[in-house]
């Protein structure tokens, strides 16, 4: 708590938004609180990080594993067993996920606010885990079509709701590093999903089931377990934080609300109306921000390495929050990807092309949390933020459709038309 010896902000520091704290470190005016010292504030915020960011990242990790297991199952024999090699069957199964995934994101974000993220997100996580288990029992390829459509409906609520939830908890220049941490945790799925699938393939023949079926069944079981974990550990929106299990006290909750209101004055949501929710769609800025997500997602279908991407991602988040910049970082990372694309597509040697893969993977993936922070920093108001989060992620889903259609199987191994389209 504050004492008489704690440093108070000067008039100059209030005007500039910064001051020197007791240790001489540069401190933003937002960190001046009437109840808690700077050190106590950081302790509360880091407690929020450990509970909120880590839990959301783990759920997203299982979401990516479930979404990516189609390719692993195909390698394990699903294509032959379900005759997916005929015409465009496999491509259709991949693509039918996205229309419902995109369409249901705006209403899902509203549902998250109405029912609370703990109830809503843990419920849809449990349901899509059960859907994944059902994939392991399909008899023909058309059964899988219906399940993929349903999976799109259920997973539509996760990403935009989490993006929205994180934005409500953090000030504008705290949120970049949190989006980065959330995304990095989720990307663990990309690193270990294939290894997990390979291990599950070894269950081939157990109880008379093929290895590819066990990939779906066991990963679905893991997701259901994650749903129960989320039910107890996921937290609600800030104004209801004191109701979450073993989380913040009422006084600590009030500190978070004071901090958000000092930053942008929208900690408490207005009553929901369709007009409040849909009116921001008339703002061209919302669509420009969503277009950034579309471009990034359509180029992110190139396989890792992700090590350089993680380094660039963390650096972008730190610099963006530290110096209050987003746009120049987005441009810089985009240029890295743009340099890598022609190297990857047109270089003569495989080593040079692999270097291009590094650049493209780093630039596009580093831009995702930066773009999330950029859109969060440029909207004010709870319902506008909810719609923007849904459109941003929805356009990313449409970018996935675009990437899946321009990088065609018949163009392998160089995929020149797809790379040319990504450059333009």
CSV table of N, CA and C in Angstrom, one decimal, residues 320-395:
chain,number,residue,atom,x,y,z
A,320,UNK,N,6.9,-2.7,-29.0
A,320,UNK,CA,5.6,-2.0,-29.2
A,320,UNK,C,5.0,-1.5,-27.9
A,321,UNK,N,5.1,-2.3,-26.9
A,321,UNK,CA,4.6,-1.8,-25.6
A,321,UNK,C,5.5,-0.8,-25.0
A,322,UNK,N,6.8,-1.0,-25.1
A,322,UNK,CA,7.7,0.0,-24.5
A,322,UNK,C,7.7,1.3,-25.1
A,323,UNK,N,7.6,1.4,-26.4
A,323,UNK,CA,7.7,2.7,-27.1
A,323,UNK,C,6.4,3.1,-27.7
A,324,UNK,N,5.3,2.4,-27.4
A,324,UNK,CA,4.0,2.8,-27.8
A,324,UNK,C,3.8,2.9,-29.4
A,325,UNK,N,4.4,1.9,-30.1
A,325,UNK,CA,4.3,1.9,-31.5
A,325,UNK,C,3.8,0.5,-32.0
A,326,UNK,N,3.0,0.5,-33.0
A,326,UNK,CA,2.5,-0.7,-33.6
A,326,UNK,C,2.7,-0.7,-35.1
A,327,UNK,N,2.2,0.4,-35.8
A,327,UNK,CA,2.2,0.4,-37.2
A,327,UNK,C,3.6,0.2,-37.8
A,328,UNK,N,4.6,0.9,-37.4
A,328,UNK,CA,6.0,0.7,-38.0
A,328,UNK,C,6.5,-0.8,-37.8
A,329,UNK,N,6.1,-1.4,-36.7
A,329,UNK,CA,6.5,-2.8,-36.4
A,329,UNK,C,5.8,-3.7,-37.4
A,330,UNK,N,4.5,-3.4,-37.7
A,330,UNK,CA,3.8,-4.2,-38.7
A,330,UNK,C,4.4,-4.1,-40.0
A,331,UNK,N,4.8,-2.9,-40.4
A,331,UNK,CA,5.4,-2.7,-41.7
A,331,UNK,C,6.8,-3.4,-41.8
A,332,UNK,N,7.6,-3.3,-40.7
A,332,UNK,CA,8.9,-3.9,-40.7
A,332,UNK,C,8.8,-5.5,-40.8
A,333,UNK,N,7.9,-6.1,-40.1
A,333,UNK,CA,7.7,-7.5,-40.1
A,333,UNK,C,7.2,-7.9,-41.5
A,334,UNK,N,6.3,-7.1,-42.1
A,334,UNK,CA,5.7,-7.4,-43.4
A,334,UNK,C,6.8,-7.4,-44.4
A,335,UNK,N,7.8,-6.5,-44.3
A,335,UNK,CA,8.9,-6.4,-45.3
A,335,UNK,C,9.8,-7.6,-45.2
A,336,UNK,N,10.0,-8.1,-43.9
A,336,UNK,CA,10.8,-9.3,-43.7
A,336,UNK,C,10.1,-10.5,-44.5
A,337,UNK,N,8.8,-10.6,-44.3
A,337,UNK,CA,8.1,-11.7,-45.0
A,337,UNK,C,8.1,-11.5,-46.5
A,338,UNK,N,8.0,-10.2,-47.0
A,338,UNK,CA,8.0,-9.9,-48.4
A,338,UNK,C,9.3,-10.2,-49.0
A,339,UNK,N,10.4,-10.0,-48.3
A,339,UNK,CA,11.7,-10.4,-48.8
A,339,UNK,C,11.8,-11.9,-48.9
A,340,UNK,N,11.3,-12.6,-47.9
A,340,UNK,CA,11.4,-14.1,-47.9
A,340,UNK,C,10.6,-14.8,-48.9
A,341,UNK,N,9.5,-14.2,-49.3
A,341,UNK,CA,8.6,-14.9,-50.3
A,341,UNK,C,9.3,-15.2,-51.6
A,342,UNK,N,9.9,-14.2,-52.3
A,342,UNK,CA,10.5,-14.5,-53.6
A,342,UNK,C,11.7,-15.4,-53.4
A,343,UNK,N,12.5,-15.3,-52.3
A,343,UNK,CA,13.6,-16.2,-52.0
A,343,UNK,C,13.1,-17.6,-51.9
A,344,UNK,N,12.0,-17.8,-51.2
A,344,UNK,CA,11.5,-19.1,-51.0
A,344,UNK,C,10.9,-19.7,-52.3
A,345,UNK,N,10.4,-18.9,-53.1
A,345,UNK,CA,9.7,-19.4,-54.3
A,345,UNK,C,10.6,-19.5,-55.5
A,346,UNK,N,11.6,-18.6,-55.6
A,346,UNK,CA,12.3,-18.6,-56.9
A,346,UNK,C,13.8,-18.8,-56.8
A,347,UNK,N,14.4,-19.0,-55.6
A,347,UNK,CA,15.8,-19.2,-55.5
A,347,UNK,C,16.1,-20.6,-56.0
A,348,UNK,N,17.4,-20.7,-56.5
A,348,UNK,CA,17.8,-22.0,-57.2
A,348,UNK,C,18.1,-23.1,-56.2
A,349,UNK,N,18.8,-22.8,-55.1
A,349,UNK,CA,19.2,-23.8,-54.2
A,349,UNK,C,18.2,-24.0,-53.1
A,350,UNK,N,18.2,-25.2,-52.6
A,350,UNK,CA,17.2,-25.6,-51.5
A,350,UNK,C,17.6,-24.8,-50.2
A,351,UNK,N,18.9,-24.6,-50.0
A,351,UNK,CA,19.3,-23.9,-48.8
A,351,UNK,C,18.8,-22.4,-48.8
A,352,UNK,N,18.9,-21.8,-50.0
A,352,UNK,CA,18.4,-20.4,-50.1
A,352,UNK,C,16.9,-20.4,-49.9
A,353,UNK,N,16.2,-21.4,-50.4
A,353,UNK,CA,14.7,-21.4,-50.3
A,353,UNK,C,14.3,-21.7,-48.8
A,354,UNK,N,15.1,-22.5,-48.1
A,354,UNK,CA,14.9,-22.7,-46.7
A,354,UNK,C,15.1,-21.4,-45.9
A,355,UNK,N,16.1,-20.6,-46.3
A,355,UNK,CA,16.3,-19.3,-45.6
A,355,UNK,C,15.1,-18.5,-45.8
A,356,UNK,N,14.5,-18.5,-47.0
A,356,UNK,CA,13.3,-17.8,-47.3
A,356,UNK,C,12.1,-18.2,-46.4
A,357,UNK,N,12.0,-19.5,-46.1
A,357,UNK,CA,11.0,-20.0,-45.2
A,357,UNK,C,11.2,-19.4,-43.8
A,358,UNK,N,12.4,-19.3,-43.4
A,358,UNK,CA,12.7,-18.6,-42.1
A,358,UNK,C,12.1,-17.2,-42.1
A,359,UNK,N,12.4,-16.5,-43.1
A,359,UNK,CA,11.9,-15.1,-43.2
A,359,UNK,C,10.4,-14.9,-43.2
A,360,UNK,N,9.8,-15.7,-44.1
A,360,UNK,CA,8.3,-15.7,-44.2
A,360,UNK,C,7.7,-16.1,-42.9
A,361,UNK,N,8.1,-17.2,-42.3
A,361,UNK,CA,7.5,-17.7,-41.1
A,361,UNK,C,7.7,-16.6,-40.0
A,362,UNK,N,8.9,-16.0,-39.9
A,362,UNK,CA,9.1,-15.1,-38.8
A,362,UNK,C,8.3,-13.8,-39.0
A,363,UNK,N,8.3,-13.3,-40.2
A,363,UNK,CA,7.6,-12.0,-40.4
A,363,UNK,C,6.1,-12.1,-40.3
A,364,UNK,N,5.5,-13.2,-40.8
A,364,UNK,CA,4.0,-13.3,-40.7
A,364,UNK,C,3.5,-13.7,-39.3
A,365,UNK,N,4.2,-14.6,-38.7
A,365,UNK,CA,3.8,-15.0,-37.3
A,365,UNK,C,4.0,-13.9,-36.3
A,366,UNK,N,5.1,-13.1,-36.4
A,366,UNK,CA,5.4,-12.0,-35.5
A,366,UNK,C,4.3,-10.9,-35.6
A,367,UNK,N,3.7,-10.8,-36.8
A,367,UNK,CA,2.7,-9.8,-37.0
A,367,UNK,C,1.4,-10.1,-36.4
A,368,UNK,N,1.1,-11.3,-36.1
A,368,UNK,CA,-0.2,-11.7,-35.6
A,368,UNK,C,-0.5,-11.1,-34.2
A,369,UNK,N,0.4,-11.3,-33.2
A,369,UNK,CA,0.1,-10.6,-31.9
A,369,UNK,C,0.2,-9.1,-32.0
A,370,UNK,N,1.1,-8.6,-32.9
A,370,UNK,CA,1.2,-7.2,-33.0
A,370,UNK,C,0.0,-6.6,-33.6
A,371,UNK,N,-0.6,-7.3,-34.6
A,371,UNK,CA,-1.8,-6.8,-35.2
A,371,UNK,C,-3.0,-6.9,-34.2
A,372,UNK,N,-3.0,-7.9,-33.4
A,372,UNK,CA,-4.0,-8.0,-32.4
A,372,UNK,C,-4.0,-6.8,-31.4
A,373,UNK,N,-2.8,-6.4,-31.0
A,373,UNK,CA,-2.6,-5.3,-30.1
A,373,UNK,C,-2.9,-4.0,-30.9
A,374,UNK,N,-2.6,-3.9,-32.1
A,374,UNK,CA,-2.9,-2.7,-32.9
A,374,UNK,C,-4.4,-2.5,-33.0
A,375,UNK,N,-5.2,-3.5,-33.2
A,375,UNK,CA,-6.6,-3.3,-33.3
A,375,UNK,C,-7.2,-3.0,-31.9
A,376,UNK,N,-6.6,-3.6,-30.8
A,376,UNK,CA,-7.1,-3.4,-29.5
A,376,UNK,C,-6.8,-1.9,-29.0
A,377,UNK,N,-5.7,-1.4,-29.5
A,377,UNK,CA,-5.3,0.0,-29.2
A,377,UNK,C,-6.1,1.0,-29.9
A,378,UNK,N,-6.8,0.7,-30.9
A,378,UNK,CA,-7.4,1.7,-31.8
A,378,UNK,C,-9.0,1.6,-31.7
A,379,UNK,N,-9.5,0.9,-30.8
A,379,UNK,CA,-11.0,0.9,-30.6
A,379,UNK,C,-11.3,1.2,-29.1
A,380,UNK,N,-12.4,1.8,-28.9
A,380,UNK,CA,-12.8,2.2,-27.5
A,380,UNK,C,-14.3,1.9,-27.4
A,381,UNK,N,-14.6,1.3,-26.2
A,381,UNK,CA,-16.0,0.8,-26.0
A,381,UNK,C,-16.1,-0.7,-26.1
A,382,UNK,N,-16.8,-1.3,-25.2
A,382,UNK,CA,-16.8,-2.7,-25.0
A,382,UNK,C,-17.4,-3.4,-26.3
A,383,UNK,N,-18.6,-2.9,-26.8
A,383,UNK,CA,-19.2,-3.6,-27.9
A,383,UNK,C,-18.5,-3.4,-29.2
A,384,UNK,N,-17.9,-2.2,-29.3
A,384,UNK,CA,-17.1,-2.0,-30.5
A,384,UNK,C,-15.9,-2.9,-30.5
A,385,UNK,N,-15.3,-3.1,-29.3
A,385,UNK,CA,-14.2,-4.0,-29.2
A,385,UNK,C,-14.6,-5.4,-29.5
A,386,UNK,N,-15.8,-5.8,-29.0
A,386,UNK,CA,-16.2,-7.2,-29.3
A,386,UNK,C,-16.4,-7.4,-30.8
A,387,UNK,N,-17.1,-6.5,-31.5
A,387,UNK,CA,-17.2,-6.7,-32.9
A,387,UNK,C,-15.9,-6.6,-33.7
A,388,UNK,N,-15.0,-5.7,-33.3
A,388,UNK,CA,-13.7,-5.7,-33.9
A,388,UNK,C,-12.9,-7.0,-33.7
A,389,UNK,N,-13.0,-7.5,-32.5
A,389,UNK,CA,-12.3,-8.8,-32.3
A,389,UNK,C,-12.8,-9.9,-33.2
A,390,UNK,N,-14.2,-9.9,-33.3
A,390,UNK,CA,-14.8,-11.0,-34.1
A,390,UNK,C,-14.5,-10.8,-35.6
A,391,UNK,N,-14.5,-9.6,-36.1
A,391,UNK,CA,-14.2,-9.4,-37.5
A,391,UNK,C,-12.8,-9.6,-37.8
A,392,UNK,N,-11.9,-9.2,-36.9
A,392,UNK,CA,-10.5,-9.4,-37.1
A,392,UNK,C,-10.1,-10.9,-37.2
A,393,UNK,N,-10.6,-11.7,-36.3
A,393,UNK,CA,-10.4,-13.1,-36.3
A,393,UNK,C,-11.1,-13.8,-37.5
A,394,UNK,N,-12.3,-13.3,-37.8
A,394,UNK,CA,-13.1,-13.8,-38.9
A,394,UNK,C,-12.4,-13.6,-40.2
A,395,UNK,N,-11.8,-12.4,-40.4
A,395,UNK,CA,-11.1,-12.2,-41.7
A,395,UNK,C,-9.8,-13.1,-41.7
